[in-house]
XYZ file of C-alpha atoms in Angstrom:
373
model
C -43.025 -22.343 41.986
C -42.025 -24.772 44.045
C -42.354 -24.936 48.624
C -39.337 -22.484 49.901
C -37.227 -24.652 51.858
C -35.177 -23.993 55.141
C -31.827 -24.017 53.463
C -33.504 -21.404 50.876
C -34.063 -19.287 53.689
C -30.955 -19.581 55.039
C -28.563 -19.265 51.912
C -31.045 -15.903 51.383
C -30.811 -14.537 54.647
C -26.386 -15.318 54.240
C -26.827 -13.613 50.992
C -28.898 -10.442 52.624
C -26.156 -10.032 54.713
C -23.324 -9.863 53.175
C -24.831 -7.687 50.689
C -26.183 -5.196 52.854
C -21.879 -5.009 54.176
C -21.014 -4.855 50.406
C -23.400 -1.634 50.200
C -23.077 -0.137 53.098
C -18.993 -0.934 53.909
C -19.108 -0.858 57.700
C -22.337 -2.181 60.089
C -22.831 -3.680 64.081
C -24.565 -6.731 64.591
C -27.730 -4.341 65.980
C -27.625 -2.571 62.946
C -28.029 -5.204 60.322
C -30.461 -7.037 62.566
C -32.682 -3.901 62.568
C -32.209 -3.134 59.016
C -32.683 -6.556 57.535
C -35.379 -7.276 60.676
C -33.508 -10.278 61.503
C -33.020 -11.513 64.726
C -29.718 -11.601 66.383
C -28.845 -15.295 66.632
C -29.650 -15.389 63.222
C -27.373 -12.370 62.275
C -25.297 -13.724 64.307
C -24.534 -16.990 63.095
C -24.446 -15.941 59.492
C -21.736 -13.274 60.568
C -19.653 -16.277 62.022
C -20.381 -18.214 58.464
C -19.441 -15.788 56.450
C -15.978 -14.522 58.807
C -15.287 -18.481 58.382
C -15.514 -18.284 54.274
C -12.829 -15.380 54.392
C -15.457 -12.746 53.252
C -16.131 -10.023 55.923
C -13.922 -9.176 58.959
C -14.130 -7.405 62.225
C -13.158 -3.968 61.423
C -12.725 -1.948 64.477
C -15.485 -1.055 66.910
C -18.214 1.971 66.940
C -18.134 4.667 69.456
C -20.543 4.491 72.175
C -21.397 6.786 74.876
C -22.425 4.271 77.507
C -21.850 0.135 77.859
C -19.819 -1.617 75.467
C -18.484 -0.534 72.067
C -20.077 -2.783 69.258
C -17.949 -4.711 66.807
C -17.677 -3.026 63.395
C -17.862 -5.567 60.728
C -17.190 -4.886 57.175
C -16.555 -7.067 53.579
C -12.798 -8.492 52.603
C -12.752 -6.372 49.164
C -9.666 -8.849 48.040
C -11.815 -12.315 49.070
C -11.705 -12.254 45.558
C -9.802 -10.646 42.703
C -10.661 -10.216 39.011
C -7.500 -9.810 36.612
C -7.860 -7.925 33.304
C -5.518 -8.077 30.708
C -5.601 -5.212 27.523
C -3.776 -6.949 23.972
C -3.093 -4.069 21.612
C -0.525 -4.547 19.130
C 2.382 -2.940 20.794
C 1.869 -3.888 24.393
C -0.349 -5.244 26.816
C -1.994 -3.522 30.318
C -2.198 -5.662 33.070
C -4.411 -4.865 36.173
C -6.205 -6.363 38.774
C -9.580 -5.227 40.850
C -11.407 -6.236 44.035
C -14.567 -6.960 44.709
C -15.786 -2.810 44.406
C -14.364 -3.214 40.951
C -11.233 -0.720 42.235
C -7.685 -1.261 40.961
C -5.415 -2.635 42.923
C -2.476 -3.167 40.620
C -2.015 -2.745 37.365
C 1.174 -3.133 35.211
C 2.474 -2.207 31.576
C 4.656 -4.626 28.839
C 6.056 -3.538 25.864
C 4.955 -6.892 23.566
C 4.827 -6.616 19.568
C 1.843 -8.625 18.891
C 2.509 -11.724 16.928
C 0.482 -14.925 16.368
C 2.922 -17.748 18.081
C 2.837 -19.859 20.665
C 5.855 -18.229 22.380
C 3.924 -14.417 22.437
C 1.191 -16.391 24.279
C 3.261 -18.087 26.554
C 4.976 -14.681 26.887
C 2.024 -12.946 27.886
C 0.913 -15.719 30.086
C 3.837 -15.275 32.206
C 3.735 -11.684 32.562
C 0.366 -12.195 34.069
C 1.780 -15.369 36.077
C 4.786 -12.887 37.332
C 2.047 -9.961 37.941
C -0.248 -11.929 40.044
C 2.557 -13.366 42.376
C 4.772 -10.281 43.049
C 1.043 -8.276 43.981
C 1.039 -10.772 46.546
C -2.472 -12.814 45.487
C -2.911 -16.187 45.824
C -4.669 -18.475 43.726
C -7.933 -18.824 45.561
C -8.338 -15.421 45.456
C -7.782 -14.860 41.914
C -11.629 -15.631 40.273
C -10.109 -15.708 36.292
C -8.410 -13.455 34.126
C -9.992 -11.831 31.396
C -8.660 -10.807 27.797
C -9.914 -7.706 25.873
C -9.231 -7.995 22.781
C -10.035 -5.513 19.559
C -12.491 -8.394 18.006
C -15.675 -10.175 18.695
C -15.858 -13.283 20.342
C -17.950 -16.723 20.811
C -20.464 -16.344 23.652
C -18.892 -18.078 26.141
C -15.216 -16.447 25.730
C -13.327 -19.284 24.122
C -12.797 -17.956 20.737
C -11.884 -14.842 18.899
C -14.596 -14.955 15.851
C -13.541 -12.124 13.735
C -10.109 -10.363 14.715
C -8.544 -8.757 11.409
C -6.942 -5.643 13.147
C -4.047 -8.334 14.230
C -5.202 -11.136 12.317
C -5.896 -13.805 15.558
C -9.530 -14.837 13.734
C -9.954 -18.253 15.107
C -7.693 -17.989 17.919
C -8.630 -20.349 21.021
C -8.076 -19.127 24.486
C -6.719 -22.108 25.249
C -3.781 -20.444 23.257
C -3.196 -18.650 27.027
C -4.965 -20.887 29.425
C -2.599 -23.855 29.095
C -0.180 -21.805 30.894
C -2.538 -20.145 33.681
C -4.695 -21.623 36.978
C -7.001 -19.555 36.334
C -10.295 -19.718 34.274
C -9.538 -17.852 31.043
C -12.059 -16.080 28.637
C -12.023 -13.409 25.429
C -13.797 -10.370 25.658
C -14.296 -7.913 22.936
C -12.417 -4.858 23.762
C -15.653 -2.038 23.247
C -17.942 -4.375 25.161
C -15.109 -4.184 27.767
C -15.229 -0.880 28.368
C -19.119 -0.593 28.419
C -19.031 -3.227 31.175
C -17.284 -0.769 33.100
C -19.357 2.238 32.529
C -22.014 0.111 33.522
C -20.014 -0.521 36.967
C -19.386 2.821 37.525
C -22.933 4.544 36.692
C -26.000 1.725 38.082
C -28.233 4.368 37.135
C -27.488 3.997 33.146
C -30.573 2.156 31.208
C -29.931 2.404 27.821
C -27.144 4.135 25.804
C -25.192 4.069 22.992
C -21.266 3.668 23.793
C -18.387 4.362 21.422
C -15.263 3.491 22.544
C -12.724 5.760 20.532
C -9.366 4.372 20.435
C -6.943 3.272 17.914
C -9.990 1.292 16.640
C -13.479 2.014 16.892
C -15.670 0.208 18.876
C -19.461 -0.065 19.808
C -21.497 -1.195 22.426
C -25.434 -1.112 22.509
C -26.660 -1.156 26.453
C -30.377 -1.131 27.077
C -32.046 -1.936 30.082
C -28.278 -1.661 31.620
C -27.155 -4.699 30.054
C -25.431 -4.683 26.630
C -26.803 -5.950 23.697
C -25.148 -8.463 21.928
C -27.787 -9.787 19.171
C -27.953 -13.379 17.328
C -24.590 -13.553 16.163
C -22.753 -11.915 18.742
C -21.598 -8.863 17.274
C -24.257 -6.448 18.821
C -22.786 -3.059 18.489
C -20.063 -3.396 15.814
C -20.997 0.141 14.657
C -17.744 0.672 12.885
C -17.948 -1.279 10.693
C -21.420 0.739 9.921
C -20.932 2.421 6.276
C -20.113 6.284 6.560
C -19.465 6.988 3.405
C -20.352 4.605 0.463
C -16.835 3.894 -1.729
C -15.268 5.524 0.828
C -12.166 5.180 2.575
C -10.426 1.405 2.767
C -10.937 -0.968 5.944
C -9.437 -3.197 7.991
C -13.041 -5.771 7.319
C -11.988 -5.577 3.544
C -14.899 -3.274 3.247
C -14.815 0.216 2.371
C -16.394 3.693 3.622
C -16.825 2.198 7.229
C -17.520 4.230 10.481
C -13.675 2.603 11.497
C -11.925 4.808 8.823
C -13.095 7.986 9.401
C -14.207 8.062 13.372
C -11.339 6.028 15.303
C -8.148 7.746 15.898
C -5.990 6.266 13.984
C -8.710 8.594 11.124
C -7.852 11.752 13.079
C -3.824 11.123 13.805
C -1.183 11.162 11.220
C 1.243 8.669 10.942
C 3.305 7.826 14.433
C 1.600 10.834 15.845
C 0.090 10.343 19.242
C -3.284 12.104 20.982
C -0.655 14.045 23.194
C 0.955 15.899 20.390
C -2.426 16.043 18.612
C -4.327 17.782 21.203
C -1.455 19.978 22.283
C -1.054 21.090 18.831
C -4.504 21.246 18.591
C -5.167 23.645 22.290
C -1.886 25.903 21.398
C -3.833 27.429 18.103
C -1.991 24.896 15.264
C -4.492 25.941 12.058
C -3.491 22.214 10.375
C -4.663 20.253 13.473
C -8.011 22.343 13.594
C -8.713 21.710 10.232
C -8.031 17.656 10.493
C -10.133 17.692 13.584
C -13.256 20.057 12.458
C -13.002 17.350 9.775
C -13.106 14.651 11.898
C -16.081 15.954 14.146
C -18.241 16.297 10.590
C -17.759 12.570 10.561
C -18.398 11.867 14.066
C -21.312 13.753 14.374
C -22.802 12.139 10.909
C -22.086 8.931 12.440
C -23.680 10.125 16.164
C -26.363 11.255 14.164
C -27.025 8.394 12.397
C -27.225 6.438 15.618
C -29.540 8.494 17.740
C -31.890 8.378 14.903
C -32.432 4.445 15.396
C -31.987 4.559 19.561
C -33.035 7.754 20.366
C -30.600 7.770 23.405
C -27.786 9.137 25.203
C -24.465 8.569 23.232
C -21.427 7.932 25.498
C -17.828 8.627 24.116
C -15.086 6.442 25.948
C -11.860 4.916 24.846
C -8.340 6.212 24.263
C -9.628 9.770 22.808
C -12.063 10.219 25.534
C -9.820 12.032 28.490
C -8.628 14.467 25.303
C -12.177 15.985 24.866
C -13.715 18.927 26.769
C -17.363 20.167 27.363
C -16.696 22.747 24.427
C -15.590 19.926 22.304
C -18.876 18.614 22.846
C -20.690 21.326 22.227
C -19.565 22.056 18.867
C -19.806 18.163 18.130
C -23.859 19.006 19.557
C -24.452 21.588 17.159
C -22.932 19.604 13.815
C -25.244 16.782 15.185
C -28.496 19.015 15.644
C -27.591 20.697 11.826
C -28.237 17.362 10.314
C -30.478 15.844 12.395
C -34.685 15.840 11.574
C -35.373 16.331 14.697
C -35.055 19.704 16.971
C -33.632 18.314 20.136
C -32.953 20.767 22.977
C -31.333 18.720 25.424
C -27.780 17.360 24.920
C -27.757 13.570 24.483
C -24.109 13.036 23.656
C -21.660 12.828 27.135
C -18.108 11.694 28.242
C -17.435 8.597 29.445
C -17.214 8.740 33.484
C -14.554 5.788 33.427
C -12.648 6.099 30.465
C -9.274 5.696 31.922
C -8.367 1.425 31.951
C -12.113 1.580 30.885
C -11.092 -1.911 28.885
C -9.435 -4.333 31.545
C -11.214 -2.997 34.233
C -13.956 -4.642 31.954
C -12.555 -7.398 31.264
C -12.083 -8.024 35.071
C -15.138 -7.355 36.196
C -17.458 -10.253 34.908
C -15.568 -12.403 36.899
C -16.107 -10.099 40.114
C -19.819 -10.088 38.935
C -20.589 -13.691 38.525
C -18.658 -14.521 42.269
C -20.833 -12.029 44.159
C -24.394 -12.989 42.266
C -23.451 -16.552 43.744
C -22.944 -15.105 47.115
């Protein structure tokens, strides 16, 4: 390791600061000197750098009972702004979130996916017209990020395998020709993970199945997902449920996508609204289509905790439709076929599940700007 320098020590004791703001919203200059046991010229003149750089402000002053009343400071949570953009295949969500990862706009287009250059210029501009009328500017906007229901390269500039609306190969330069912003791909499950993730620090590792249209997967251990060799880490539905089964999407048949997403549980143009209405008010046809369904979920859960051994998160669309008792009978068809007698429940609601997906697909731009703070 190599001598610590006095710039190291300074950019680290800039970096202290404004993350001890970021955690704790609202601080004097006596209290982050005591906390951080800095001294106050030095708090001080890191407070002055980093009011200069636009992130913290003065924020009103503390009571005090004798002398003067200190100087509140606290963090600028729109210094910098991640935008997250949802493509299904009949319209796109639009939304943007600050630096707490909080939405602070968000926006809905009715868009029939199709694979031109004048959808993506479309889309670009409803983003273009979304960023300007919520009033950002362009420094503040860190990139915009695209969640899409495929895997991607890596590094975000490629959709690798995207049958549901046939964009395999698609570049995102596709969308980025017409933006200022950096641009990247995400894959729509891994999305959503990212922002359970966000939203619970305390999750290590987990299974997460974001239940939508589509099924998607995400494997997180040691709170970071997995995404393996190829990048397609977590595809779980495309897992085989049922050999010969059912058709898919992949070409495949039998998958974990035809029986366990809810386009498996719905009939055609019905929506989870009328389903689970149906479904609460008593309707015997929608119990029977949905005991059904929960036979196949819980093989699949089943299947899964017996490689991880883990908690099992359900997100996505379906998510804010389940209750506890849901779970609990989806518990006990789990614990029927499973080996093993476990006592505790494993399987749990997403916390986030609402704009779970481009809140994602915001937030690894939030991320990277305040690790490089």
């Amino acid at each position: 390791m190599g001598n610590i320098t006095l710039t190291d020590i300074k950019k680290n004791n800039y970096s202290l600061i404004y993350n001890l703001l970021y955690e704790q919203e609202k601080l004097s200059k006596q209290e982050i000197a005591n906390q951080l046991h800095l001294s106050l010229p030095t708090v001080t003149q890191n407070l002055v750098a980093l009011e200069e750089a636009g992130l913290i402000k003065k924020g009103g002053q503390f009571e005090s009972q004798v002398g003067r009343k200190a100087v509140a400071y606290t963090i600028c949570l729109q210094a910098g702004i991640g935008i997250g953009v949802e493509i299904l295949k009949k319209q796109i969500r639009i939304l943007a979130v600050d630096l707490k990862g909080r939405i602070c706009g968000c926006t809905e287009q009715k868009l029939l996916y199709r694979n031109d250059d004048a959808y993506y210029k479309e889309i670009a501009g409803f983003v273009s017209t979304f960023i300007r009328e919520s009033g950002f500017m362009k420094k503040q906007v860190l990139g915009i990020g695209f969640a899409v229901q495929g895997l991607t390269t890596a590094d975000g500039q490629e959709i690798i395998f995207g049958k549901t609306l046939g964009y395999t190969g698609l570049k995102i330069t596709a969308l980025s020709r017409y933006l200022e912003s950096p641009c990247m791909f995400l894959h729509d499950a891994k999305c959503a993970a990212a922002t359970e993730l966000w939203n619970r620090r305390d999750l290590t590792d987990a299974i997460y199945l974001s239940i939508g249209k589509h099924l998607g997967g995400a494997v997180i251990i040691g709170g970071q997902t997995v995404m393996g060799k190829q990048n397609h880490g977590g595809a779980v539905e495309h897992m085989t449920l049922i050999p010969k089964g059912r058709q898919c999407y992949c070409g495949k048949s039998g998958c974990m996508e035809t029986y366990c997403s809810v386009n498996a549980l719905l009939l055609e143009e019905e929506t989870l609204e009328e389903f689970f209405t149906g479904l609460r008010d008593g309707d015997k046809e929608k119990k029977r289509r949905f005991d059904e369904y929960l036979d196949h979920l819980s093989t699949a859960v089943n299947n899964l905790h017996m490689v991880m051994d883990c908690d099992v998160i359900l997100g996505g669309h379906m998510a804010p439709y389940l209750t506890e008792e849901d779970l609990q009978v989806l518990h006990e068809k789990v614990r029927e076929k499973s080996a093993f007698p476990d006592e505790q429940d494993f399987i749990f609601l997403s916390e986030s599940a609402k704009d779970s997906v481009p809140v994602g697909a915001a937030l690894g731009f939030v991320k990277e700007f305040l690790e490089e703070i």
